[in-house]
PDB file of C-alpha atoms in Angstrom:
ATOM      1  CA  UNK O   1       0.000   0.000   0.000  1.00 92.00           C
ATOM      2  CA  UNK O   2       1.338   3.635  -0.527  1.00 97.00           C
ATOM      3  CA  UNK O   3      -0.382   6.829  -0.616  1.00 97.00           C
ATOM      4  CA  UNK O   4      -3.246   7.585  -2.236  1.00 97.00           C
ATOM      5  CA  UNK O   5      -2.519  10.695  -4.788  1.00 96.00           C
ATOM      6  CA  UNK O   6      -5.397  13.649  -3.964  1.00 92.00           C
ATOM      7  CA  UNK O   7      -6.989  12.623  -7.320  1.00 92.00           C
ATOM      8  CA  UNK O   8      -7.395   8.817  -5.817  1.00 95.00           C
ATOM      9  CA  UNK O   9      -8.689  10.095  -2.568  1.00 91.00           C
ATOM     10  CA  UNK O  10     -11.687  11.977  -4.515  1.00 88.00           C
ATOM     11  CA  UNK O  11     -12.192   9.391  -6.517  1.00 91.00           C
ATOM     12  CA  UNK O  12     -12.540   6.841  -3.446  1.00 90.00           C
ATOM     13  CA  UNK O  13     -15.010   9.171  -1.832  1.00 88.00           C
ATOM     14  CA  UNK O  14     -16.818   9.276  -5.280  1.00 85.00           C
ATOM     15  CA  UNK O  15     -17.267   5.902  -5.053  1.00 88.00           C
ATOM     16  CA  UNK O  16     -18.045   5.593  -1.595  1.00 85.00           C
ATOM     17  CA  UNK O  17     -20.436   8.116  -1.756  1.00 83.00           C
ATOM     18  CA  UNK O  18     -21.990   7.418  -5.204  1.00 84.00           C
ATOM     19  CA  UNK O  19     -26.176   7.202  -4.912  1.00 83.00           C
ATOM     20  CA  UNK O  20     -25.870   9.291  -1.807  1.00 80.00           C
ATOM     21  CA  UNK O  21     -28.221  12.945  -1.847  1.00 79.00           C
ATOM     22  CA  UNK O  22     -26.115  15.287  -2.840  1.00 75.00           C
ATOM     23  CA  UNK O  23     -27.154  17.729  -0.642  1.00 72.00           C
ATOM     24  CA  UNK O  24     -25.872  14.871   2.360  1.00 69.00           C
ATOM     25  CA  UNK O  25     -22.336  15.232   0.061  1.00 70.00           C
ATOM     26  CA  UNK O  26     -21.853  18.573  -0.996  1.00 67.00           C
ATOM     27  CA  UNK O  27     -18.920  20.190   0.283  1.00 65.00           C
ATOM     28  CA  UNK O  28     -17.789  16.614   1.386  1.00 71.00           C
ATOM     29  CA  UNK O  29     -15.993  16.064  -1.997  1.00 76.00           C
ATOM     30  CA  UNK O  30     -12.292  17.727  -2.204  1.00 79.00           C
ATOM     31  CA  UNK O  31     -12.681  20.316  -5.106  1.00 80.00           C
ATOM     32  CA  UNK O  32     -10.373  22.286  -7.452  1.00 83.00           C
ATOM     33  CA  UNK O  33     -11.179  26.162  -6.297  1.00 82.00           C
ATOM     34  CA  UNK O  34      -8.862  28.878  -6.979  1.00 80.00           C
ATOM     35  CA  UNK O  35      -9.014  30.938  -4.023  1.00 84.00           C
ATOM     36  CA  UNK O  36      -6.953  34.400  -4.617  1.00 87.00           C
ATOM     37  CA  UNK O  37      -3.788  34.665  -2.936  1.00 87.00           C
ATOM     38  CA  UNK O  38      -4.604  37.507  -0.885  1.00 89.00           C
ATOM     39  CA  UNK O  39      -7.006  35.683   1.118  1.00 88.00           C
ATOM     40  CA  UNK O  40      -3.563  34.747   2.633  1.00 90.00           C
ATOM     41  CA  UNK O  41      -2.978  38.583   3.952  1.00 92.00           C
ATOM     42  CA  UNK O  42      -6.683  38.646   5.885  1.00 91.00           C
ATOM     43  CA  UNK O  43      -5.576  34.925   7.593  1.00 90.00           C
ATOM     44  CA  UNK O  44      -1.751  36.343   8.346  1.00 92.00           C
ATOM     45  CA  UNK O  45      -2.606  39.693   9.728  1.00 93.00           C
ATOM     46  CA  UNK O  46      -6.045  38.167  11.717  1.00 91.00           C
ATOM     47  CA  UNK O  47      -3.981  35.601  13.136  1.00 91.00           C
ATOM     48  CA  UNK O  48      -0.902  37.424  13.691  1.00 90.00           C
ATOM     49  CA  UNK O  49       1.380  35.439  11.498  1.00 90.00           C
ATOM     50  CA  UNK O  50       4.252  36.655   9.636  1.00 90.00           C
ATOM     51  CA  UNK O  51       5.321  33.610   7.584  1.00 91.00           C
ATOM     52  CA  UNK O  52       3.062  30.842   6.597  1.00 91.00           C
ATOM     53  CA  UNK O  53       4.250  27.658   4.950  1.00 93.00           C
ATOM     54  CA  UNK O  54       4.059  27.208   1.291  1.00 93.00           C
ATOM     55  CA  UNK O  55       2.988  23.951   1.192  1.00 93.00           C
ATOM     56  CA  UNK O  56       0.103  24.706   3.589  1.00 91.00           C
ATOM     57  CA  UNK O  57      -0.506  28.096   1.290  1.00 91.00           C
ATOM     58  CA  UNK O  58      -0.959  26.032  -1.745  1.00 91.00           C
ATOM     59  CA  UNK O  59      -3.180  23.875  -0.873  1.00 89.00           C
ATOM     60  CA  UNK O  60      -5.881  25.559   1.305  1.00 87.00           C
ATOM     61  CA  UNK O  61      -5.647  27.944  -2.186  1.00 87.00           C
ATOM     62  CA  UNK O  62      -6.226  25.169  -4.318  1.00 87.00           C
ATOM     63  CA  UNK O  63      -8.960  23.143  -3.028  1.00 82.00           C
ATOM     64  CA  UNK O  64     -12.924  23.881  -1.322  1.00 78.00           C
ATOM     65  CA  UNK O  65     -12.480  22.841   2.561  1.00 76.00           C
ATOM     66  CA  UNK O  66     -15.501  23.927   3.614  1.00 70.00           C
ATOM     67  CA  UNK O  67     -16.946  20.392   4.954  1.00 69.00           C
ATOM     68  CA  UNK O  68     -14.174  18.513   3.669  1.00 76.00           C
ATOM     69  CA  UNK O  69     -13.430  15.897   6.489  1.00 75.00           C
ATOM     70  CA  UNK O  70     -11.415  12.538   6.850  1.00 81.00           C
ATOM     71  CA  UNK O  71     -13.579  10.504   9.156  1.00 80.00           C
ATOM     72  CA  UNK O  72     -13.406  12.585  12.756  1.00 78.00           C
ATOM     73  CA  UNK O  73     -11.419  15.269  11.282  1.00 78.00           C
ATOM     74  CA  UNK O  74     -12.914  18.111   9.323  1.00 76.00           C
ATOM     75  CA  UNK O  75     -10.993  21.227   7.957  1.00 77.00           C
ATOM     76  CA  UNK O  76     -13.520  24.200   7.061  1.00 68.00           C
ATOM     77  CA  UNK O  77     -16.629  24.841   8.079  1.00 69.00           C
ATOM     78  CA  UNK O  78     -19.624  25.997   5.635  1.00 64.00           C
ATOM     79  CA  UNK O  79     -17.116  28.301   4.156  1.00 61.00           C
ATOM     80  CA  UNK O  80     -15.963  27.145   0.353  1.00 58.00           C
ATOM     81  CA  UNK O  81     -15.246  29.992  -1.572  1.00 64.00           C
ATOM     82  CA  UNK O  82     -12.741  31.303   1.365  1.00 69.00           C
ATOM     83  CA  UNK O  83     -10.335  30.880   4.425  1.00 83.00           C
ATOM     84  CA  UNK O  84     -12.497  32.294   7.673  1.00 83.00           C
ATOM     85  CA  UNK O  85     -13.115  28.992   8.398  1.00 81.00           C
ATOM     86  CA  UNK O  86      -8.983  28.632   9.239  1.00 85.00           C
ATOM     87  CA  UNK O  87      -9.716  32.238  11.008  1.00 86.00           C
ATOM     88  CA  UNK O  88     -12.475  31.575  12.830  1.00 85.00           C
ATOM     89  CA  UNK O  89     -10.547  27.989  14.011  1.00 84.00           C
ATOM     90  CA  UNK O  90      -8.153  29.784  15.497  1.00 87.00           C
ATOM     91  CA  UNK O  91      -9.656  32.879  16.661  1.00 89.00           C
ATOM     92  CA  UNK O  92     -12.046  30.525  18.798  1.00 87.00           C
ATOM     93  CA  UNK O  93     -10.022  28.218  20.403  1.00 86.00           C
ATOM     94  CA  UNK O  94      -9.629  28.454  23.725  1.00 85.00           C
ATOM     95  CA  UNK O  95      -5.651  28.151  23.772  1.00 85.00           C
ATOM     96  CA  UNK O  96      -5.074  30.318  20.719  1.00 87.00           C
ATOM     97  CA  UNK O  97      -3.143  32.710  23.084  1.00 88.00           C
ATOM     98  CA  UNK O  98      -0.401  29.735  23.597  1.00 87.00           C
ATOM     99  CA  UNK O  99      -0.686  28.123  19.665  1.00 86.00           C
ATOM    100  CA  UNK O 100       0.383  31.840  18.760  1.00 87.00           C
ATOM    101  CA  UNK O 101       3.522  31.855  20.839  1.00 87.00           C
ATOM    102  CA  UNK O 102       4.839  28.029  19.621  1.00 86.00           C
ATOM    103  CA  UNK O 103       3.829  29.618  15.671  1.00 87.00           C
ATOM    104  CA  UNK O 104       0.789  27.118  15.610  1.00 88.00           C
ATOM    105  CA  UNK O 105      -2.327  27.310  13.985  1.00 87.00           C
ATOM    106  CA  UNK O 106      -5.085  24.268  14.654  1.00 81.00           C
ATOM    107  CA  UNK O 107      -7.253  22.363  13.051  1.00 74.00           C
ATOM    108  CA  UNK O 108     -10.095  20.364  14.883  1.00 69.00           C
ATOM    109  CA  UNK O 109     -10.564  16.530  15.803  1.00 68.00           C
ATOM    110  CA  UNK O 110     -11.260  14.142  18.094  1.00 71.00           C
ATOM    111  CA  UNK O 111      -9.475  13.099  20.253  1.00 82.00           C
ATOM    112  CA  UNK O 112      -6.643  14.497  19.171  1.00 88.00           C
ATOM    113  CA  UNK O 113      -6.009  18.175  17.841  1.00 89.00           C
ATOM    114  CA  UNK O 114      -3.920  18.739  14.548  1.00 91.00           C
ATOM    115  CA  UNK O 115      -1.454  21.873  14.700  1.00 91.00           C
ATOM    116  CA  UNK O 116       0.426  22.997  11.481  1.00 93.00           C
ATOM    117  CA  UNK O 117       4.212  24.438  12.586  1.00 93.00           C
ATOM    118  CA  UNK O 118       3.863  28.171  10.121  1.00 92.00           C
ATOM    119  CA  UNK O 119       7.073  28.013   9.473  1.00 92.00           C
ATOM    120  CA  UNK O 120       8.669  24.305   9.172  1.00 94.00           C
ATOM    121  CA  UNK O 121       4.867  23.445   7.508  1.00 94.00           C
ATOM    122  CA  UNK O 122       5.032  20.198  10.215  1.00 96.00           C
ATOM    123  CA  UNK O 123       2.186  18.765  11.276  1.00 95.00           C
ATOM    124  CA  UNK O 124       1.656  17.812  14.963  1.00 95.00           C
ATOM    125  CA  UNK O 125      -1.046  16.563  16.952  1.00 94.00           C
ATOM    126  CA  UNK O 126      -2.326  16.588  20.679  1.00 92.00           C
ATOM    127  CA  UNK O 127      -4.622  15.103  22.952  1.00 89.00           C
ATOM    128  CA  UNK O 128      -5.983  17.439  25.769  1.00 84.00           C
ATOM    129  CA  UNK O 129      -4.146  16.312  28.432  1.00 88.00           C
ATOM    130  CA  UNK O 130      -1.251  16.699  26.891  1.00 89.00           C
ATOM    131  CA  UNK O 131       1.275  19.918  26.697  1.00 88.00           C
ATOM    132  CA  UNK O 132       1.458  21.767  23.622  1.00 87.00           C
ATOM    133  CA  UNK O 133       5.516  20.994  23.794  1.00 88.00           C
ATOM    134  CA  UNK O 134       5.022  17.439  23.685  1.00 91.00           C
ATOM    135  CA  UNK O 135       3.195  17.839  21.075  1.00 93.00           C
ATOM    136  CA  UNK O 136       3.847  14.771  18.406  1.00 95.00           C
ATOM    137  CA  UNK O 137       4.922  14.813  14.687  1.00 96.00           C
ATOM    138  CA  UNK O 138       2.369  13.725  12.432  1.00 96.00           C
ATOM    139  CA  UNK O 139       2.888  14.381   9.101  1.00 97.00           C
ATOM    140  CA  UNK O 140       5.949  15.950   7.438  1.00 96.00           C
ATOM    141  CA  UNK O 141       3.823  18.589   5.545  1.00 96.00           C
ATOM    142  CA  UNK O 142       0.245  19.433   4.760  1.00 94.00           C
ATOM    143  CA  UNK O 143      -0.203  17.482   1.874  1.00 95.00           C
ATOM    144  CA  UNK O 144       1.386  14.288   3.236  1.00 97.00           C
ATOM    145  CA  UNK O 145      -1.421  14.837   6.050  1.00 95.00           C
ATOM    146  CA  UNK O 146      -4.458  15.167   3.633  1.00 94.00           C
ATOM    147  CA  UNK O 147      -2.934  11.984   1.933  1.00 96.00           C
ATOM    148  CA  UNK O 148      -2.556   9.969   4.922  1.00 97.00           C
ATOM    149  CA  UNK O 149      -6.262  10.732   5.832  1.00 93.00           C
ATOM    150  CA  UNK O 150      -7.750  10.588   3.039  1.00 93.00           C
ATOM    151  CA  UNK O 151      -6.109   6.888   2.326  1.00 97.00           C
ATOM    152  CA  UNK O 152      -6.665   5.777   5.948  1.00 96.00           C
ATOM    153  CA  UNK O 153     -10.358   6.748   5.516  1.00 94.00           C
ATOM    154  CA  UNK O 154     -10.311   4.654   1.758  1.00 96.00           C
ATOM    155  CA  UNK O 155      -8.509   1.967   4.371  1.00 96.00           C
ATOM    156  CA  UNK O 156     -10.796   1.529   6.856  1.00 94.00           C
ATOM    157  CA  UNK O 157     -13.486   1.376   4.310  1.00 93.00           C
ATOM    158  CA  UNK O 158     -12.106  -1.155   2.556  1.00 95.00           C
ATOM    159  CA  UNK O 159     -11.062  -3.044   5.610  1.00 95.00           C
ATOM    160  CA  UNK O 160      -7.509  -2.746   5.150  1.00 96.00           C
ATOM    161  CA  UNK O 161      -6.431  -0.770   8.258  1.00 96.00           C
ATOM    162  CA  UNK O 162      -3.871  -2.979   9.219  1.00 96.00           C
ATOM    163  CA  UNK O 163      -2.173  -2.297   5.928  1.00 97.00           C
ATOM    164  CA  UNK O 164      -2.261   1.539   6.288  1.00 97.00           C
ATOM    165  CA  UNK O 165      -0.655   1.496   9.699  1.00 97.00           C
ATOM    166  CA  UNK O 166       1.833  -0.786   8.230  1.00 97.00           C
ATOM    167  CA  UNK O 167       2.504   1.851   5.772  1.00 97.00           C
ATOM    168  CA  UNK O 168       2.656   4.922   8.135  1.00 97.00           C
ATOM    169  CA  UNK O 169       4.951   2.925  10.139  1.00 96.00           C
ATOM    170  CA  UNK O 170       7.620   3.947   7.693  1.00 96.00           C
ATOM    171  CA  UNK O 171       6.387   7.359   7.420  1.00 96.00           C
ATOM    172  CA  UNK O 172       6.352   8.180  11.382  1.00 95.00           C
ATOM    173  CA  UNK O 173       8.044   7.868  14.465  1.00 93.00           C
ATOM    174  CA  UNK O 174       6.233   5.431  17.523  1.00 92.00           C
ATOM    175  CA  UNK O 175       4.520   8.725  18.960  1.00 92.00           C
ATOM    176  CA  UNK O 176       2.933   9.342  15.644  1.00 94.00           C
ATOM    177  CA  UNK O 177       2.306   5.806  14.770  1.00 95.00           C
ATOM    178  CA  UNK O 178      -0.560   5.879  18.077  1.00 94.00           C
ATOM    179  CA  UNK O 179      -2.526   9.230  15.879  1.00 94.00           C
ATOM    180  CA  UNK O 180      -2.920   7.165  13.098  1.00 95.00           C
ATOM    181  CA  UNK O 181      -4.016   3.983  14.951  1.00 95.00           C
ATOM    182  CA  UNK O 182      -6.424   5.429  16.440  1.00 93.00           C
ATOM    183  CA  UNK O 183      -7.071   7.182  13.237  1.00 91.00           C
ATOM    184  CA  UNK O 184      -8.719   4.584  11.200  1.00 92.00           C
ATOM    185  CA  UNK O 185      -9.820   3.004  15.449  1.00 89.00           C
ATOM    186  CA  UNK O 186      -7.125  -0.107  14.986  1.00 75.00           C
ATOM    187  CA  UNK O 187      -5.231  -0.695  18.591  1.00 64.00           C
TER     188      UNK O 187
END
């Protein structure tokens, strides 16, 4: 198993979602949307950011994230053509204050939470009783995160979890082995 390029991972939830209303999977489907660059000055200055990784930048530019989730994990909120959802993320978490002084922004799950490192583009994740600096590593950018999701989701609906975590094995330490596991719920 490798993978799953983001053109297989919308294809998978295609298929997975084929005969479903559409209103049920609107927004649930990753998109091409060209969002304009300068969206990127309203998120920077909001959230007091000076550099944000290109990677990351790319990405939430290229693609609709307004419901787009991975099983327990969902990036925007009923916002498509734009980034408050990433604002409004941020701006409403509780520990914002502390994210902004380790250069963290946050995305939502359960039961951990996914931070993106600005400036290294790393991906990390916590529970809530953990600290913020033991915080463990993830993914190694923002695109190998949405990958990893989107083909432990195609995993665990195929029944193939064991074959994903064999995979991120080699992508991850121990520490981040234990997110995905519990991931696509294989202990």
């Amino acid at each position: 198993m490798k993978l799953l390029t983001i053109d297989e991972i919308i294809s998978s939830i295609l298929d997975e979602t084929n005969g479903l209303d559409e209103e049920i999977t609107d927004g649930m489907i990753l998109k091409e949307e060209n969002i304009p660059y300068s969206s990127l000055d309203k998120v920077k200055q909001l959230l007091k950011i000076e550099y944000l990784d290109q990677v990351f930048s790319d990405y939430i530019l290229k693609y609709n994230w307004g419901n787009v989730g991975f099983l327990s994990y969902q990036f925007g909120n009923n916002d498509e053509i734009g980034l408050d959802w990433l604002i409004n993320r941020n701006l409403e978490y509780s520990d914002y204050h502390i994210l902004q002084k380790e250069d963290l922004i946050i995305a939502n799950g359960d039961p951990y939470t996914v931070l993106l490192e600005c400036k290294t583009g790393k991906i990390y994740a916590v529970t809530s009783d953990m600290r913020y600096d033991n915080k463990i590593q993830i993914a190694s950018d923002f695109e190998e995160l949405v990958k990893a999701m989107g083909t432990g989701q195609y995993a665990l609906w195929m029944n193939i979890e064991k074959d994903f975590i064999d995979l991120m094995s080699s992508i991850v330490t121990e520490e981040g082995l234990d997110f995905w596991k519990d991931f696509v719920g294989l202990y």
